[in-house]
mmCIF file with all atom_site columns, N, CA and C in Angstrom:
data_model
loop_
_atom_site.group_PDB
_atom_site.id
_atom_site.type_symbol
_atom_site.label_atom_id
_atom_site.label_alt_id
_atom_site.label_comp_id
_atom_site.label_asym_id
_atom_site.label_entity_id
_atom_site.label_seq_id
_atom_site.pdbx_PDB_ins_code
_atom_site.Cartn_x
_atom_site.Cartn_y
_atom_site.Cartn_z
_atom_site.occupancy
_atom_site.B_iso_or_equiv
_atom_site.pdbx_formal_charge
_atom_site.auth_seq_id
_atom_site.auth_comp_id
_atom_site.auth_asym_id
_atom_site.auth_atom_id
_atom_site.pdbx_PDB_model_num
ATOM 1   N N  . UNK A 1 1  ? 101.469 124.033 147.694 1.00 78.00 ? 182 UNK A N  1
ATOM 2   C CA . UNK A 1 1  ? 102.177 125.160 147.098 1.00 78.00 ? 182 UNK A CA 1
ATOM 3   C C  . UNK A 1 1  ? 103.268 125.682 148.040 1.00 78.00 ? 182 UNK A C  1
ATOM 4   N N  . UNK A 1 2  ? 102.514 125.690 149.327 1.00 80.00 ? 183 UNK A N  1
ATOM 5   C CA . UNK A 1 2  ? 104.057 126.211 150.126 1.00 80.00 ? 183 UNK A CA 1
ATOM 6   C C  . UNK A 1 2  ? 105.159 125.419 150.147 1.00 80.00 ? 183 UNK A C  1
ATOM 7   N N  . UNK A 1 3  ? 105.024 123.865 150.092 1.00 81.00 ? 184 UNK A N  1
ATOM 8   C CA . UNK A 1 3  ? 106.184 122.878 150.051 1.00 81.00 ? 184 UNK A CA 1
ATOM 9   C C  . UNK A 1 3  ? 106.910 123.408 149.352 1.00 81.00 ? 184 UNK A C  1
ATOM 10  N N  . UNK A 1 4  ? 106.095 123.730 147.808 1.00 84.00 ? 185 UNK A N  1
ATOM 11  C CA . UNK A 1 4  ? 107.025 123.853 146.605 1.00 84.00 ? 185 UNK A CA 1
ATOM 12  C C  . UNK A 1 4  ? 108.033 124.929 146.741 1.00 84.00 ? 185 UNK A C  1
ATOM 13  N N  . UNK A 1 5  ? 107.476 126.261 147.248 1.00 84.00 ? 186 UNK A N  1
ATOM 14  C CA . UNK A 1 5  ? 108.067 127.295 147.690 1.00 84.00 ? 186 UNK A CA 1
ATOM 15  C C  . UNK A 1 5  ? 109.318 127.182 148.753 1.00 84.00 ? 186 UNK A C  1
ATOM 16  N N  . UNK A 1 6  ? 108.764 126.272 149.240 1.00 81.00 ? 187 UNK A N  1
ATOM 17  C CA . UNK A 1 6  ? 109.955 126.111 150.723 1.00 81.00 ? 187 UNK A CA 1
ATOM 18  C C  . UNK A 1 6  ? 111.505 125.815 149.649 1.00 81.00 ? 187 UNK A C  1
ATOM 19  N N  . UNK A 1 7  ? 110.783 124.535 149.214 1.00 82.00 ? 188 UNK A N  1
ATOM 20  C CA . UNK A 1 7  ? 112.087 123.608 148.850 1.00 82.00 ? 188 UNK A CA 1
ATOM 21  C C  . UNK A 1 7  ? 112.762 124.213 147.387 1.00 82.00 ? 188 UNK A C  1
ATOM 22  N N  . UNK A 1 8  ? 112.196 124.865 146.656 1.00 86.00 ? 189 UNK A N  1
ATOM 23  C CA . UNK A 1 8  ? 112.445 125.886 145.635 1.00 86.00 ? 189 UNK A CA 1
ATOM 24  C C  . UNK A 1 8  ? 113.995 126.956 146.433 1.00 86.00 ? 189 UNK A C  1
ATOM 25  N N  . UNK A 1 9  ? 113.114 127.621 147.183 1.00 84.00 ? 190 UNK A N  1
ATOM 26  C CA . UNK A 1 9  ? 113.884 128.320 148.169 1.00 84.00 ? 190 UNK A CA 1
ATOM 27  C C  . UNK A 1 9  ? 115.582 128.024 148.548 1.00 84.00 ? 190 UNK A C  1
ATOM 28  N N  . UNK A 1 10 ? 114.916 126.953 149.380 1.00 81.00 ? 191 UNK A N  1
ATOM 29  C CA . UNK A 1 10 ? 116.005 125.835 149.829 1.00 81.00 ? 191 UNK A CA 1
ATOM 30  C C  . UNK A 1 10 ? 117.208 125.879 148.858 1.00 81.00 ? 191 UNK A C  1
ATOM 31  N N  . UNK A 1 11 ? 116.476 125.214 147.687 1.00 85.00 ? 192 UNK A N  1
ATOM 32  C CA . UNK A 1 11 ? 117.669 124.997 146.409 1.00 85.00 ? 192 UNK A CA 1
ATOM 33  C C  . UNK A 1 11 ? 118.504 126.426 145.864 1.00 85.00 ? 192 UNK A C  1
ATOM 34  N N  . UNK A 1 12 ? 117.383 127.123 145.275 1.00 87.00 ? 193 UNK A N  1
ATOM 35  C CA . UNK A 1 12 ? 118.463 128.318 145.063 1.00 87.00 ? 193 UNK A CA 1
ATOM 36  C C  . UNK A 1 12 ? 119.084 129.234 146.132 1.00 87.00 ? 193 UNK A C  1
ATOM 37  N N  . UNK A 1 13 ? 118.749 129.257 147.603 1.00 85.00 ? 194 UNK A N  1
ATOM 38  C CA . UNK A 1 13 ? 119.760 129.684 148.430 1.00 85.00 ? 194 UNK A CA 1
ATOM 39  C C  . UNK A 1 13 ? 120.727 128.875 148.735 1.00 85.00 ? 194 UNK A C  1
ATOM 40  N N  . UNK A 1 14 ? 120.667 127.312 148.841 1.00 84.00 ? 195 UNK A N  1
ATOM 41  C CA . UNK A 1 14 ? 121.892 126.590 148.390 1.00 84.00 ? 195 UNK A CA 1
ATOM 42  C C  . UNK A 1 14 ? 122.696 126.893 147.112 1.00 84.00 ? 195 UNK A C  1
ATOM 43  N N  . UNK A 1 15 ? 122.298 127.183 145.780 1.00 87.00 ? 196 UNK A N  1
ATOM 44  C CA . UNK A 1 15 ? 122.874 127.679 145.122 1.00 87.00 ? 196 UNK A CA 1
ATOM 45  C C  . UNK A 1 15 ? 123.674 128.405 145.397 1.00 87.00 ? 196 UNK A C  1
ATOM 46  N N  . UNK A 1 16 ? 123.186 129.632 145.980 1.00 85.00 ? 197 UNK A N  1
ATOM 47  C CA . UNK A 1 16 ? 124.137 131.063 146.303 1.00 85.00 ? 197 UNK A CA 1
ATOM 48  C C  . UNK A 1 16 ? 124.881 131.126 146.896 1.00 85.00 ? 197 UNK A C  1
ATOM 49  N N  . UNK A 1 17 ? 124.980 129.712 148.102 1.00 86.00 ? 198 UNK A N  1
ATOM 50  C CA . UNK A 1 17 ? 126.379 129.438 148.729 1.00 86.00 ? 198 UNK A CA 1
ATOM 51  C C  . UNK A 1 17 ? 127.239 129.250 148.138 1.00 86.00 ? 198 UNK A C  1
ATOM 52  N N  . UNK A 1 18 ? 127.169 128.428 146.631 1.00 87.00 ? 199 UNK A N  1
ATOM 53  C CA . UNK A 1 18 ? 128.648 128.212 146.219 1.00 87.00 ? 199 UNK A CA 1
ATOM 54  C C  . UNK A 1 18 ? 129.199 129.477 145.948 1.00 87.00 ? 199 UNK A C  1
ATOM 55  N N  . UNK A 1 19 ? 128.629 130.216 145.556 1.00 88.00 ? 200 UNK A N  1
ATOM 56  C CA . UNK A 1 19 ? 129.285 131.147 144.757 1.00 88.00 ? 200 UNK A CA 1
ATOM 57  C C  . UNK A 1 19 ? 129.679 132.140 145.772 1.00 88.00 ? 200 UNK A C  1
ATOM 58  N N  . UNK A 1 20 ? 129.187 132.076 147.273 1.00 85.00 ? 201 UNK A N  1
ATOM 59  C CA . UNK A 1 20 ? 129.550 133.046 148.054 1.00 85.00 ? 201 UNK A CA 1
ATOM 60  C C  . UNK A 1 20 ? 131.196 133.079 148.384 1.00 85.00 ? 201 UNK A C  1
ATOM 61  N N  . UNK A 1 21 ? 132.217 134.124 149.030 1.00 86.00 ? 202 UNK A N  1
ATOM 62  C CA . UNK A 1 21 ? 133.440 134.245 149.425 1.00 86.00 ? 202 UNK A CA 1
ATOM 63  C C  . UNK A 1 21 ? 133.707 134.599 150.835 1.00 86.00 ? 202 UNK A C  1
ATOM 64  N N  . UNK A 1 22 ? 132.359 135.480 151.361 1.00 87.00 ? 203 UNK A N  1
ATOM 65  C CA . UNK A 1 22 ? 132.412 136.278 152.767 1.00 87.00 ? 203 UNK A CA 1
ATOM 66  C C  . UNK A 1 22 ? 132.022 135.339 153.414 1.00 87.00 ? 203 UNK A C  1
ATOM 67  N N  . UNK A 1 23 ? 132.721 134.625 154.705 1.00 89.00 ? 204 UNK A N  1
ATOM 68  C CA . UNK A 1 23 ? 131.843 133.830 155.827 1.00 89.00 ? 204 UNK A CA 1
ATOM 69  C C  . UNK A 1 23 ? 130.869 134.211 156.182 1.00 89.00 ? 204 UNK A C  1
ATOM 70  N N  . UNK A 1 24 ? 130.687 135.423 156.739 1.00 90.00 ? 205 UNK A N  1
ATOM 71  C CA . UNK A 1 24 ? 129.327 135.786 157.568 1.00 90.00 ? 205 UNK A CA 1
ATOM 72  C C  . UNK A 1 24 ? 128.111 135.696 156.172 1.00 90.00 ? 205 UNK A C  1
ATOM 73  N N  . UNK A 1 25 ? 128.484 136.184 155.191 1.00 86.00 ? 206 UNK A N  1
ATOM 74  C CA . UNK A 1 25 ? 127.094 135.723 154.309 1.00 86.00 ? 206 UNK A CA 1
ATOM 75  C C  . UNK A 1 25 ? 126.653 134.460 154.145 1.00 86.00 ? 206 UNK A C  1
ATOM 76  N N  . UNK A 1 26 ? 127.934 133.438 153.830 1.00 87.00 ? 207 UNK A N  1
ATOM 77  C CA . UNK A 1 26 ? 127.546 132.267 153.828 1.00 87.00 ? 207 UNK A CA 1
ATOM 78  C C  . UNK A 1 26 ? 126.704 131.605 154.764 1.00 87.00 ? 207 UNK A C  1
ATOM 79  N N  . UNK A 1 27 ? 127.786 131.929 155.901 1.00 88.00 ? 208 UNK A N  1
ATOM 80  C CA . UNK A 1 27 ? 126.667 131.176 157.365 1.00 88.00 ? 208 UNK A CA 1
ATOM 81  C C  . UNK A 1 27 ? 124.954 132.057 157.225 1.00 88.00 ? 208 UNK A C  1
ATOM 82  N N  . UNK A 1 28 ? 125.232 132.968 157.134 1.00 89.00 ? 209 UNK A N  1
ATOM 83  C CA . UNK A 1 28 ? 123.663 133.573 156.879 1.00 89.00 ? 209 UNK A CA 1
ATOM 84  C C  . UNK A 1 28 ? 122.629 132.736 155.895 1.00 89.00 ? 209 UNK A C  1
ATOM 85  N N  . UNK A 1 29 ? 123.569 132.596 154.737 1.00 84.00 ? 210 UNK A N  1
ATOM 86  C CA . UNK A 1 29 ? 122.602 132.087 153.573 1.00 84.00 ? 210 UNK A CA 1
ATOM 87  C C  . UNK A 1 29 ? 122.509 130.652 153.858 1.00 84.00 ? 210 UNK A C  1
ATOM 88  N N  . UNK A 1 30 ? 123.716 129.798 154.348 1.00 85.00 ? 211 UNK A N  1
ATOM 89  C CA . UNK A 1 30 ? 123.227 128.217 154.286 1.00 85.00 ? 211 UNK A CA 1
ATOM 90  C C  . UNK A 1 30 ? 122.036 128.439 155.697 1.00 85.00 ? 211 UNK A C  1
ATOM 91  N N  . UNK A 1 31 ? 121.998 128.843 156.467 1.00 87.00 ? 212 UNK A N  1
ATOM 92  C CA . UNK A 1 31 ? 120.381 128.786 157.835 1.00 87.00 ? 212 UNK A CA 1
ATOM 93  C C  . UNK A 1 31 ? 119.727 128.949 157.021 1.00 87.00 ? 212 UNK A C  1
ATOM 94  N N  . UNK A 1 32 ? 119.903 130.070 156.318 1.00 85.00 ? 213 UNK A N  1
ATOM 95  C CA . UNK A 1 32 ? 118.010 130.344 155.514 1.00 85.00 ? 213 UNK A CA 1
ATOM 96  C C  . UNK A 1 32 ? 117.948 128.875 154.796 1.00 85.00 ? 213 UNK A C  1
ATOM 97  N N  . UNK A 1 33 ? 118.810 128.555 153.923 1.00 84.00 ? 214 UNK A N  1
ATOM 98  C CA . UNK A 1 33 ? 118.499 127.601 153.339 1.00 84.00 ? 214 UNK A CA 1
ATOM 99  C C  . UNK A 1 33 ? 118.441 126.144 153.710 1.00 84.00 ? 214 UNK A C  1
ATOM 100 N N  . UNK A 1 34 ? 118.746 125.916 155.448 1.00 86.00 ? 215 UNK A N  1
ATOM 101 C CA . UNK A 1 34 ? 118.743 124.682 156.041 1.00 86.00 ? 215 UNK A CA 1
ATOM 102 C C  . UNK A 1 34 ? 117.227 124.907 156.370 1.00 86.00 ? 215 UNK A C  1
ATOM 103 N N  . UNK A 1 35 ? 116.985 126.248 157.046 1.00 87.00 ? 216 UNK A N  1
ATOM 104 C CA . UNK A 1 35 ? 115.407 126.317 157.721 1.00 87.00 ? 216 UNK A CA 1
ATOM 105 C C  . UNK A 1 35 ? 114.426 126.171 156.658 1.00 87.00 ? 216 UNK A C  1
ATOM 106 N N  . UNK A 1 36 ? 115.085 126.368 155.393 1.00 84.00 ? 217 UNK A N  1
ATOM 107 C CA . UNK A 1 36 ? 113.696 126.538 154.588 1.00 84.00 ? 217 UNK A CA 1
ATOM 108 C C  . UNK A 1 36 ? 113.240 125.262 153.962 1.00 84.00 ? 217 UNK A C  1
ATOM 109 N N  . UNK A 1 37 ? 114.375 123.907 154.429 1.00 86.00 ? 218 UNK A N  1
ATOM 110 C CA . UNK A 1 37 ? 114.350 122.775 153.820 1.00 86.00 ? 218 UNK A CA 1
ATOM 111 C C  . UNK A 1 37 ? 113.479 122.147 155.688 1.00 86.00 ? 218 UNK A C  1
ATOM 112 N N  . UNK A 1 38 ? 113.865 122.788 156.317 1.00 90.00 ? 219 UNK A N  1
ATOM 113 C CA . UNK A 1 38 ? 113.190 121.870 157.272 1.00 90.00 ? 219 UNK A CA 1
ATOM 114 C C  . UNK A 1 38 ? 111.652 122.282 157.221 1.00 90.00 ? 219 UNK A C  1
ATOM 115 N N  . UNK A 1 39 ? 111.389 123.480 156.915 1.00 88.00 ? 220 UNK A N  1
ATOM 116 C CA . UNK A 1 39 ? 110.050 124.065 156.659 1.00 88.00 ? 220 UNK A CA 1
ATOM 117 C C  . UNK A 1 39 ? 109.208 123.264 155.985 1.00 88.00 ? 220 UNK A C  1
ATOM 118 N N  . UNK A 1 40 ? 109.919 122.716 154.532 1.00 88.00 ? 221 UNK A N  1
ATOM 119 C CA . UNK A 1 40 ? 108.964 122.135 153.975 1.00 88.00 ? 221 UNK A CA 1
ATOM 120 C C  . UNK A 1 40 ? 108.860 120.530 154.014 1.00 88.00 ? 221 UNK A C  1
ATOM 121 N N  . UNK A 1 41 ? 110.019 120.423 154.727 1.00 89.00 ? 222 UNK A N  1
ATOM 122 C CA . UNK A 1 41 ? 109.361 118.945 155.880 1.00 89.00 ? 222 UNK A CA 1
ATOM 123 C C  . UNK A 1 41 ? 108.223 119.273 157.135 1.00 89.00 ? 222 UNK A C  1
ATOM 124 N N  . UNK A 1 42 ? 108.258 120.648 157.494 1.00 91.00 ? 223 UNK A N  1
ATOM 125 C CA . UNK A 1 42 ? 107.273 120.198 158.487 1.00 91.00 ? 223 UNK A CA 1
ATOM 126 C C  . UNK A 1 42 ? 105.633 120.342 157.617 1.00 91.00 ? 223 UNK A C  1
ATOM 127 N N  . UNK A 1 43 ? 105.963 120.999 156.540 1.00 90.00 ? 224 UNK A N  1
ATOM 128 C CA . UNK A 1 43 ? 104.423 121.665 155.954 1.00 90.00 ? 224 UNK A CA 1
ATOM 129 C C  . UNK A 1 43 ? 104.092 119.987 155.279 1.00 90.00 ? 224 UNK A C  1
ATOM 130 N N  . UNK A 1 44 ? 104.765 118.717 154.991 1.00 91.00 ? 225 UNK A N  1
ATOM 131 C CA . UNK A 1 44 ? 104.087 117.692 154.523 1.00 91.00 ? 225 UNK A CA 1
ATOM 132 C C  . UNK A 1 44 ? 102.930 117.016 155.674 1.00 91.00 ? 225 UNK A C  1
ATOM 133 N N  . UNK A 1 45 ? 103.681 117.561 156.973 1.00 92.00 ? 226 UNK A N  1
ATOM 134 C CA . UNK A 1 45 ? 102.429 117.162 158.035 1.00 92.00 ? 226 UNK A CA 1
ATOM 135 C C  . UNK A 1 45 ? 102.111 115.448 158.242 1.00 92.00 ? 226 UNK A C  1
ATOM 136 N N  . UNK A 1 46 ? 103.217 114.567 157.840 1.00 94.00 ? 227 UNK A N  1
ATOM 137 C CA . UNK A 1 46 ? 103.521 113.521 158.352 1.00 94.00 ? 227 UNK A CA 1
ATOM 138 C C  . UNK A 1 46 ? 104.437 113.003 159.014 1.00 94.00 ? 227 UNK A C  1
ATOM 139 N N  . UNK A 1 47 ? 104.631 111.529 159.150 1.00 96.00 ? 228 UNK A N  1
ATOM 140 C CA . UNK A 1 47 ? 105.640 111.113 160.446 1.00 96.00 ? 228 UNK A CA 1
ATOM 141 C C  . UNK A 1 47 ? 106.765 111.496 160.207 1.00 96.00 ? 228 UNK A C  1
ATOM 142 N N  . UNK A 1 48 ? 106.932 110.766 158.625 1.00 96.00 ? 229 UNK A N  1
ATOM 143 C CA . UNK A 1 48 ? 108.269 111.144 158.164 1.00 96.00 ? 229 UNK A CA 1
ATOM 144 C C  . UNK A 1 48 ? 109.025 112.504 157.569 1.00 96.00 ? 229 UNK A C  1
ATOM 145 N N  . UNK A 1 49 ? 108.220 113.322 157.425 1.00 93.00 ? 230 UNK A N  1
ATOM 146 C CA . UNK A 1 49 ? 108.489 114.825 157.214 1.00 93.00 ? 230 UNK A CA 1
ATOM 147 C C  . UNK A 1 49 ? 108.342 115.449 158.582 1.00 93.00 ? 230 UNK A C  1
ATOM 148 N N  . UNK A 1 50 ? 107.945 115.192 159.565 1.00 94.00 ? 231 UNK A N  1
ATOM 149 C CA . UNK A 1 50 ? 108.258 115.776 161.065 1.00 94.00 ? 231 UNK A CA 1
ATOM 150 C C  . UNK A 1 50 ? 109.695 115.442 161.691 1.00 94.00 ? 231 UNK A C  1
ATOM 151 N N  . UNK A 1 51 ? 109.687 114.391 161.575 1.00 96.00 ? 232 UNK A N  1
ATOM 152 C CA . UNK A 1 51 ? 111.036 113.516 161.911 1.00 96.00 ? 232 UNK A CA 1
ATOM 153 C C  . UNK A 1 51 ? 112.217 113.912 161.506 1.00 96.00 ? 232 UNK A C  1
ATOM 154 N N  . UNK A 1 52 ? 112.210 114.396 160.180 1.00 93.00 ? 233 UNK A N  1
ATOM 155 C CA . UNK A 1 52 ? 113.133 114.252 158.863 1.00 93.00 ? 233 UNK A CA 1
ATOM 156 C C  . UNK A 1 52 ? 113.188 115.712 159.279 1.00 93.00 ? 233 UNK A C  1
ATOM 157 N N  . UNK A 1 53 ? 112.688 116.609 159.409 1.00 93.00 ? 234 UNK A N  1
ATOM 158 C CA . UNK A 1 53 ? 112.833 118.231 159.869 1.00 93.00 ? 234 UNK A CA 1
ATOM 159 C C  . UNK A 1 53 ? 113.342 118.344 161.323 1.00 93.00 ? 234 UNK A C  1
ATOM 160 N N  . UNK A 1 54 ? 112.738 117.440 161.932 1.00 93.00 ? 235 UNK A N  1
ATOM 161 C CA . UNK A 1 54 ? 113.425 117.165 163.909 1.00 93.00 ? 235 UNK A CA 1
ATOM 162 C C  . UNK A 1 54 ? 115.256 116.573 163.464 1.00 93.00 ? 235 UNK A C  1
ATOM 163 N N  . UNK A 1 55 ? 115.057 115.843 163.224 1.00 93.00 ? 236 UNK A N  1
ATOM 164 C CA . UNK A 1 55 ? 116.539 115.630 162.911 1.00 93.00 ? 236 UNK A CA 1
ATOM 165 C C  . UNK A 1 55 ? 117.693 116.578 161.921 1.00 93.00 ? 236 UNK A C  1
ATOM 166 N N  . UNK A 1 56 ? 116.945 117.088 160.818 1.00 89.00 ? 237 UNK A N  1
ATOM 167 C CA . UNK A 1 56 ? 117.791 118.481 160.181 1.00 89.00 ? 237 UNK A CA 1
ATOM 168 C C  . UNK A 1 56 ? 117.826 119.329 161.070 1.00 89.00 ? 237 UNK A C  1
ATOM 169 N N  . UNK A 1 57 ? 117.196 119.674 161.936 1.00 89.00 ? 238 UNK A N  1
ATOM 170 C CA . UNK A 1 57 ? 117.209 120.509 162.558 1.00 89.00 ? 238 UNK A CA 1
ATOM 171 C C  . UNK A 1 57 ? 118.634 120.912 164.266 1.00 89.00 ? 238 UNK A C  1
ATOM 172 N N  . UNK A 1 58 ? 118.094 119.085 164.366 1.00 89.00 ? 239 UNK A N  1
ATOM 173 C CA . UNK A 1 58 ? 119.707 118.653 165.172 1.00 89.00 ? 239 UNK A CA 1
ATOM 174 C C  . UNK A 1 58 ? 120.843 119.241 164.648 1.00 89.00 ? 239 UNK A C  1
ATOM 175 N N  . UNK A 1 59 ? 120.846 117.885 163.496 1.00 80.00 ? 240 UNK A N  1
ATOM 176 C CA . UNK A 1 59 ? 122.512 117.960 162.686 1.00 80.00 ? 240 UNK A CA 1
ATOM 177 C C  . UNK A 1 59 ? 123.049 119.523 162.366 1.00 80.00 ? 240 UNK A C  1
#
């Protein structure tokens, strides 16, 4: 359930970027919505969802 929540998240605060105009909100809203996609790579609790969140987390 939390995956679902994470990546739910994820999507509609990606949403809200398009439609944003102010920089500082944007940069605000795409983190929430990068962290909340790496979140629910780390909550799958395997190689490739650790990895896959270690590296989003780089880029």
């Amino acid at each position: 359930i939390w995956i679902s929540i994470s990546l739910i998240g994820g999507v509609l605060v990606s949403l809200i970027c398009l439609w944003q105009m102010d920089l500082k909100a944007l940069i605000a809203y795409s983190s929430v919505a990068h962290m909340g996609i790496v979140l629910s790579g780390l909550m799958t609790m395997t190689y490739w969802g650790l990895n896959g969140s270690y590296t989003l987390m780089i880029a």
